[in-house]
Structure formats: structure tokens, C-alpha cells
CSV table of C-alpha atoms and ligand atoms in Angstrom, one decimal:
chain,number,residue,atom,x,y,z
A,1,MET,CA,-17.1,1.2,11.6
A,2,ASN,CA,-13.5,1.5,12.8
A,3,ALA,CA,-12.6,3.5,9.7
A,4,THR,CA,-15.1,6.2,10.3
A,5,GLU,CA,-14.5,6.4,14.0
A,6,THR,CA,-10.8,6.7,13.4
A,7,ARG,CA,-11.1,9.2,10.6
A,8,ALA,CA,-13.7,11.4,12.3
A,9,GLY,CA,-11.5,11.4,15.5
A,10,ALA,CA,-14.4,10.4,17.7
A,11,SER,CA,-12.5,11.6,20.9
A,12,ASP,CA,-9.9,14.3,21.5
A,13,GLN,CA,-7.2,11.6,21.3
A,14,PRO,CA,-5.1,11.8,18.1
A,15,PRO,CA,-5.8,8.7,16.0
A,16,THR,CA,-3.4,5.8,16.5
A,17,PRO,CA,-0.8,5.9,13.8
A,18,PRO,CA,-1.5,3.1,11.3
A,19,ILE,CA,2.2,2.0,11.3
A,20,VAL,CA,5.0,2.5,13.8
A,21,LEU,CA,8.5,0.8,13.5
A,22,SER,CA,10.9,1.5,16.3
A,23,ASP,CA,14.6,0.6,16.0
A,24,VAL,CA,13.8,-2.3,13.8
A,25,GLU,CA,16.4,-4.8,12.6
A,26,PHE,CA,15.8,-7.9,10.5
A,27,GLY,CA,17.8,-10.5,8.6
A,28,TYR,CA,16.8,-13.7,6.8
A,29,THR,CA,20.2,-15.0,7.9
A,30,ALA,CA,22.6,-13.8,10.6
A,31,THR,CA,23.3,-10.7,8.4
A,32,PRO,CA,20.6,-8.0,8.8
A,33,VAL,CA,19.1,-6.7,5.5
A,34,VAL,CA,17.4,-3.8,7.3
A,35,GLU,CA,18.6,-2.1,10.5
A,36,ASP,CA,18.1,1.0,12.6
A,37,ILE,CA,14.7,1.5,11.1
A,38,SER,CA,12.4,3.9,12.9
A,39,VAL,CA,9.5,5.1,10.7
A,40,ARG,CA,6.0,6.2,11.7
A,41,ILE,CA,3.2,6.6,9.2
A,42,ASP,CA,0.4,8.8,10.5
A,43,ASP,CA,-3.3,8.7,9.7
A,44,GLY,CA,-4.1,10.3,6.3
A,45,GLU,CA,-0.5,10.4,5.0
A,46,TYR,CA,0.6,9.5,1.4
A,47,VAL,CA,4.1,8.0,1.8
A,48,ALA,CA,6.3,6.3,-0.8
A,49,ILE,CA,9.2,3.9,0.1
A,50,VAL,CA,11.9,4.1,-2.5
A,51,GLY,CA,15.3,2.4,-2.8
A,52,PRO,CA,17.4,0.4,-5.3
A,53,ASN,CA,16.7,-3.3,-5.9
A,54,GLY,CA,17.6,-5.4,-2.9
A,55,SER,CA,17.6,-2.4,-0.6
A,56,GLY,CA,15.0,-4.0,1.7
A,57,LYS,CA,11.7,-2.4,0.5
A,58,SER,CA,9.7,-5.6,0.4
A,59,THR,CA,11.2,-6.8,3.6
A,60,LEU,CA,10.3,-3.5,5.3
A,61,MET,CA,6.7,-3.8,4.0
A,62,LYS,CA,6.4,-7.3,5.4
A,63,LEU,CA,7.7,-6.1,8.7
A,64,MET,CA,5.1,-3.3,8.7
A,65,LEU,CA,2.3,-5.7,7.8
A,66,GLY,CA,3.4,-8.3,10.5
A,67,LEU,CA,4.3,-10.9,7.9
A,68,LEU,CA,7.8,-10.9,9.3
A,69,ARG,CA,8.8,-10.2,12.9
A,70,PRO,CA,11.7,-7.9,13.7
A,71,ASP,CA,14.9,-9.5,15.2
A,72,GLU,CA,15.3,-6.2,17.2
A,73,GLY,CA,12.9,-3.4,17.9
A,74,THR,CA,9.1,-3.3,17.5
A,75,ALA,CA,6.6,-3.0,14.7
A,76,SER,CA,3.0,-2.0,15.3
A,77,LEU,CA,-0.1,-1.8,13.2
A,78,PHE,CA,-2.9,0.4,14.4
A,79,GLY,CA,-1.4,0.3,17.9
A,80,GLU,CA,-1.1,-3.5,18.1
A,81,PRO,CA,2.1,-5.6,17.6
A,82,ALA,CA,2.0,-6.0,13.8
A,83,HIS,CA,2.3,-9.8,13.8
A,84,ARG,CA,-0.8,-10.1,16.1
A,85,PHE,CA,-3.0,-7.7,14.2
A,86,ASP,CA,-6.0,-9.5,12.7
A,87,ASP,CA,-8.5,-6.9,11.6
A,88,GLY,CA,-7.9,-7.5,7.9
A,89,SER,CA,-10.7,-5.1,6.9
A,90,ARG,CA,-8.7,-2.1,8.0
A,91,LEU,CA,-5.9,-2.8,5.7
A,92,GLY,CA,-6.0,-3.2,1.9
A,93,TYR,CA,-3.0,-4.7,0.2
A,94,VAL,CA,-2.4,-4.5,-3.5
A,95,ALA,CA,0.4,-6.8,-4.6
A,96,GLN,CA,2.8,-6.3,-7.5
A,97,HIS,CA,1.0,-7.3,-10.7
A,98,ALA,CA,-1.9,-8.5,-8.6
A,99,ASN,CA,-0.4,-11.8,-9.8
A,100,ALA,CA,-2.6,-14.2,-8.0
A,101,ALA,CA,-5.6,-12.8,-9.8
A,102,LYS,CA,-4.3,-13.8,-13.2
A,103,GLU,CA,-5.3,-17.4,-12.5
A,104,MET,CA,-8.6,-16.7,-10.7
A,105,PRO,CA,-11.6,-17.7,-12.8
A,106,ILE,CA,-13.9,-15.2,-11.0
A,107,THR,CA,-15.5,-11.9,-11.9
A,108,VAL,CA,-14.5,-8.4,-10.8
A,109,ARG,CA,-17.6,-8.1,-8.7
A,110,GLU,CA,-16.7,-11.4,-6.9
A,111,VAL,CA,-13.2,-10.1,-6.2
A,112,VAL,CA,-14.7,-6.9,-4.8
A,113,LYS,CA,-17.3,-8.8,-2.8
A,114,MET,CA,-14.4,-10.5,-0.9
A,115,GLY,CA,-13.8,-7.1,0.7
A,116,ARG,CA,-17.0,-7.5,2.6
A,117,PHE,CA,-16.1,-10.9,4.1
A,118,PRO,CA,-14.5,-9.6,7.3
A,119,HIS,CA,-17.7,-7.7,7.9
A,120,VAL,CA,-20.2,-10.4,7.3
A,121,GLY,CA,-18.4,-13.4,8.6
A,122,PHE,CA,-20.0,-16.5,7.2
A,123,GLY,CA,-23.3,-14.7,6.6
A,124,ARG,CA,-24.7,-13.6,3.3
A,125,LEU,CA,-24.1,-10.1,2.0
A,126,SER,CA,-27.0,-7.8,2.8
A,127,GLU,CA,-28.4,-5.3,0.3
A,128,GLU,CA,-26.3,-2.6,2.0
A,129,ASP,CA,-23.1,-4.8,1.5
A,130,TRP,CA,-23.9,-5.0,-2.2
A,131,GLU,CA,-24.4,-1.3,-2.3
A,132,ILE,CA,-20.9,-0.8,-0.8
A,133,VAL,CA,-19.5,-3.3,-3.4
A,134,ASP,CA,-21.1,-1.4,-6.3
A,135,GLY,CA,-20.0,2.0,-4.8
A,136,ALA,CA,-16.4,0.7,-4.7
A,137,LEU,CA,-16.6,-0.5,-8.3
A,138,GLU,CA,-17.9,3.0,-9.3
A,139,THR,CA,-15.2,4.8,-7.3
A,140,VAL,CA,-12.4,3.0,-9.3
A,141,GLY,CA,-14.3,3.3,-12.6
A,142,MET,CA,-14.9,-0.4,-13.0
A,143,THR,CA,-18.7,-0.6,-13.0
A,144,ALA,CA,-18.7,-1.5,-16.7
A,145,PHE,CA,-16.3,-4.4,-16.1
A,146,ALA,CA,-18.1,-5.8,-13.0
A,147,ASP,CA,-19.1,-9.1,-14.7
A,148,ARG,CA,-15.9,-9.6,-16.5
A,149,ARG,CA,-13.4,-12.2,-15.3
A,150,VAL,CA,-10.3,-10.8,-13.8
A,151,THR,CA,-8.3,-13.0,-16.2
A,152,GLN,CA,-9.6,-10.9,-19.0
A,153,LEU,CA,-8.5,-7.5,-17.6
A,154,SER,CA,-5.6,-5.3,-18.5
A,155,GLY,CA,-2.9,-4.8,-15.7
A,156,GLY,CA,-4.3,-1.4,-14.8
A,157,GLN,CA,-7.9,-2.6,-14.6
A,158,ARG,CA,-6.8,-5.6,-12.5
A,159,GLN,CA,-5.1,-3.2,-10.0
A,160,ARG,CA,-8.2,-1.1,-9.8
A,161,ALA,CA,-10.3,-4.2,-9.1
A,162,PHE,CA,-8.0,-4.9,-6.1
A,163,ILE,CA,-8.3,-1.4,-4.9
A,164,ALA,CA,-12.1,-1.7,-5.1
A,165,ARG,CA,-11.8,-4.8,-2.9
A,166,ALA,CA,-10.0,-2.8,-0.3
A,167,LEU,CA,-12.5,0.0,-0.5
A,168,ALA,CA,-15.4,-2.5,-0.1
A,169,GLY,CA,-13.7,-3.6,3.0
A,170,GLU,CA,-13.6,0.0,4.2
A,171,ALA,CA,-9.9,-0.2,4.6
A,172,ASP,CA,-8.3,2.9,6.1
A,173,LEU,CA,-4.8,1.9,5.1
A,174,LEU,CA,-3.8,1.0,1.5
A,175,VAL,CA,-0.4,-0.6,1.0
A,176,LEU,CA,0.6,-1.0,-2.7
A,177,ASP,CA,3.7,-2.8,-3.8
A,178,GLU,CA,4.9,-1.4,-7.2
A,179,PRO,CA,1.3,-1.3,-8.3
A,180,THR,CA,1.9,0.0,-11.8
A,181,VAL,CA,4.5,-2.4,-13.1
A,182,GLY,CA,3.3,-3.6,-16.4
A,183,VAL,CA,0.5,-1.0,-16.6
A,184,ASP,CA,0.4,1.2,-19.7
A,185,ALA,CA,1.3,4.9,-19.3
A,186,GLU,CA,-2.2,6.3,-19.7
A,187,SER,CA,-3.7,3.9,-17.1
A,188,VAL,CA,-0.8,4.8,-14.7
A,189,GLU,CA,-1.9,8.4,-14.7
A,190,ALA,CA,-5.5,7.4,-14.0
A,191,PHE,CA,-4.3,5.1,-11.3
A,192,TYR,CA,-2.4,7.8,-9.5
A,193,GLY,CA,-5.3,10.1,-9.9
A,194,LEU,CA,-7.5,7.5,-8.1
A,195,LEU,CA,-4.9,7.1,-5.3
A,196,GLU,CA,-4.9,10.9,-4.8
A,197,SER,CA,-8.6,11.1,-4.5
A,198,LEU,CA,-8.7,8.2,-2.1
A,199,ASN,CA,-6.1,9.9,0.0
A,200,GLU,CA,-8.1,13.2,-0.1
A,201,ALA,CA,-11.0,11.1,1.2
A,202,GLY,CA,-8.9,10.2,4.3
A,203,ILE,CA,-7.3,6.9,3.4
A,204,THR,CA,-3.7,6.5,4.4
A,205,ILE,CA,-1.5,5.4,1.4
A,206,LEU,CA,1.8,3.6,1.6
A,207,LEU,CA,3.4,3.0,-1.8
A,208,ILE,CA,6.5,1.0,-2.6
A,209,GLU,CA,7.7,2.2,-5.9
A,210,HIS,CA,10.7,1.9,-8.1
A,211,ASP,CA,9.5,4.7,-10.5
A,212,LEU,CA,11.0,7.8,-8.9
A,213,SER,CA,9.2,10.2,-11.2
A,214,ALA,CA,5.8,8.8,-10.1
A,215,VAL,CA,6.8,9.1,-6.5
A,216,THR,CA,8.0,12.7,-6.8
A,217,GLN,CA,4.8,13.7,-8.7
A,218,HIS,CA,2.4,12.1,-6.3
A,219,ALA,CA,3.6,11.1,-2.8
A,220,GLU,CA,3.8,13.8,-0.1
A,221,ARG,CA,6.5,12.1,1.8
A,222,VAL,CA,9.4,9.8,0.8
A,223,VAL,CA,11.2,7.2,2.8
A,224,CYS,CA,14.4,6.4,1.0
A,225,LEU,CA,15.9,3.1,2.0
A,226,ASN,CA,19.1,1.2,1.4
A,227,ARG,CA,19.3,-1.2,4.3
A,228,GLU,CA,19.0,1.9,6.6
A,229,VAL,CA,16.8,5.0,6.1
A,230,TYR,CA,18.7,7.5,4.0
A,231,PHE,CA,16.0,10.1,3.9
A,232,ASP,CA,12.6,10.5,5.5
A,233,GLY,CA,10.7,13.7,4.8
A,234,PRO,CA,8.7,15.8,2.4
A,235,THR,CA,9.0,14.9,-1.3
A,236,GLY,CA,10.2,18.3,-2.3
A,237,GLU,CA,13.1,18.1,0.2
A,238,PHE,CA,14.0,14.6,-1.1
A,239,VAL,CA,14.3,15.9,-4.6
A,240,GLU,CA,16.7,18.7,-3.4
A,241,SER,CA,18.7,16.4,-1.2
A,242,ASP,CA,21.6,14.1,-2.1
A,243,ALA,CA,19.9,11.1,-0.5
A,244,LEU,CA,19.0,9.7,-3.9
A,245,ARG,CA,22.7,9.7,-5.0
A,246,ARG,CA,23.9,8.3,-1.7
A,247,ALA,CA,21.3,5.5,-1.7
A,248,PHE,CA,21.2,4.6,-5.3
A,249,GLY,CA,24.8,5.5,-6.4
A,250,THR,CA,25.9,8.2,-8.8
A,251,ALA,CA,23.9,7.0,-11.8
A,252,ALA,CA,20.6,7.7,-10.3
A,253,ASN,CA,18.4,10.5,-11.5
A,254,PHE,CA,14.8,11.5,-11.6
A,255,VAL,CA,13.3,10.7,-15.0
A,256,GLY,CA,12.5,13.9,-16.8
A,257,ASP,CA,15.0,15.8,-14.6
A,258,SER,CA,16.8,18.0,-17.1
A,259,GLY,CA,19.2,19.2,-14.4
B,1,LIG,P1,13.7,-4.8,-2.4
B,1,LIG,O1,12.3,-5.1,-2.2
B,1,LIG,O2,14.2,-3.5,-2.1
B,1,LIG,O3,14.2,-5.3,-3.8
B,1,LIG,P2,14.1,-7.1,-0.6
B,1,LIG,O4,13.5,-6.7,0.7
B,1,LIG,O5,13.3,-8.0,-1.5
B,1,LIG,O6,14.5,-5.8,-1.4
B,1,LIG,O7,15.5,-7.8,-0.3
B,1,LIG,C1,16.4,-7.3,0.6
B,1,LIG,C2,17.5,-8.3,0.8
B,1,LIG,O8,17.0,-9.5,1.4
B,1,LIG,C3,18.1,-8.7,-0.5
B,1,LIG,O9,19.5,-8.9,-0.4
B,1,LIG,C4,17.5,-10.1,-0.8
B,1,LIG,O10,18.3,-10.9,-1.6
B,1,LIG,C5,17.3,-10.6,0.6
B,1,LIG,N1,16.0,-11.4,0.7
B,1,LIG,C6,14.8,-11.1,0.4
B,1,LIG,N2,13.9,-12.1,0.6
B,1,LIG,C7,14.6,-13.1,1.1
B,1,LIG,C8,14.3,-14.4,1.6
B,1,LIG,N3,13.1,-14.9,1.6
B,1,LIG,N4,15.4,-15.2,2.0
B,1,LIG,C9,16.6,-14.7,2.0
B,1,LIG,N5,17.0,-13.5,1.6
B,1,LIG,C10,16.0,-12.7,1.2
């Protein structure tokens, strides 16, 4: 319900931005690993966070999701302090490798069914819930694999199963942490095609990505991080800017960039 209300803009109020970080600083020890971070992700955007290894991308994502609390500044999720946010159905998170799934002896349909749990509580899934589950499987092109165990899927198929779980939950924000690591090239293309169509359908997408060519081809906006924000703006401007060189060092380049 929330999702449709927000997307349809039931009132004249602009929708609450899914993510707002203001002047955030955080360190695991006394030394901050991210500082001076002010980033706002608006409803319906498709944003990629890029940066070299150790630049604070995962930390930033955890701050955004409320898994870590800022030492300074504030982080909000759908207008609430991120660490207090508890409407899990609005947020779909697809982890790197979807690692946990590798050990799960359950089928794809069972994974996707979990997406309905925040809506049904301890009750049984209704016919309508199952229709939503099947619709989500269809959207990600996994209907034929519904009864297969997730342990028997390729990396790309597994990631699609986890996206279907988020869709079944009617998430309006999808956060993906390097979702295509270990996924073959052909499936990567299909995967980004899927993200694009979900974004066109109104879902906000936040992607953490080390593959710069994927980012520049697909995301609309780039936040380039190395402890601080080096760049935040349209992808085309990022490609033209010197932020990449400043954040990554001189060796960095876009794959396929012939100069
Ligand atoms: P990225 O995702 O860009 O690779 P991270 O956010 O994982 O960067 O890490 C940023 C910095 O914080 C690195 O210097 C890393 O070593 C440090 N770090 C990450 N997680 C922890 C942790 N749990 N405890 C202590 N230091 C950490």
C-alpha cells in the first residue's frame, strides 16, 4: 500500500525522499572512514555509488540502511531516522553474491514468498499473495525455475530470485551491493535490463558498483566516494569530469574508453 501511495503522490506533497544523509561522519575507530557526507536520493532515481576499494561504499550503504549509526550528522530512511526504520517491505536489499542463499536448501518460490511476510505477519499467504509471488517471478524471468533450489542456480539467476523477493514485498527502494560480481556477461546485460525496467516502473534504485562501465551505461546519477564525496551528479557529467582520476588515482579509466 505504501508503495502505490508514495508513487502515485496521493497528496500534493512531494514524496518523502527514500534516503537523506546530512553532514554524516562515521568511523569504526576514532578515525573516520567517511566524513562530510550529504547525499539525498529522491523517489524514482537510479543512482550508483562508486569508489575504489576501501573508499567507504559499504559503510555508506550501512549508514543509509540504518545498520550503522552516524557519529555526526543524520541519516533518514523514508523520513524516519534510518536506525529506527522498521518497514522492511519498502526496502529490498540484494547482497553481493547473494551469498547466504548458497546454503539455503529452499526453492526459488519459497525465497520469493518471504517477500510477502511483512504483509501477512504470521498468517498464511492468500491467493492474492501467491499471485503477487508468481507475478514477481515472471517479472524477473524466473517462472521456469520457481521450483528449483536456490543452491542449484547460476549467480545471475540467484540475484534475480532475490530481486523477485523484493518485488513480492512491493519494495519501492532497491539497494544492490555489487550485484553482478561472479555473474556471466550475458546475464549481466539481462540483469541491468531488468533494473532499468523496474526503475521505469517507479522503483528507486541504489547500486553500489565497482564496474564503472556498467555504471556509466545504466545509472542516471553517480555519487563518487573516497572517504568524502568527490562527485555527485548526472552520469554524463561524471564521465567528463576529473572526479574519477581524483578519487581513484591516475590509473583509473572507464573500460572501453578509447580516449
Ligand atoms: P568499500 O565498500 O568502498 O570497499 P568499506 O566501507 O568496506 O569500503 O571500508 C571503508 C574503510 O573502513 C576501510 O578502510 C575498511 O578497512 C574499514 N572497515 C570496514 N569495515 C570495518 C569494520 N567492521 N571494522 C573496522 N574497519 C572497517
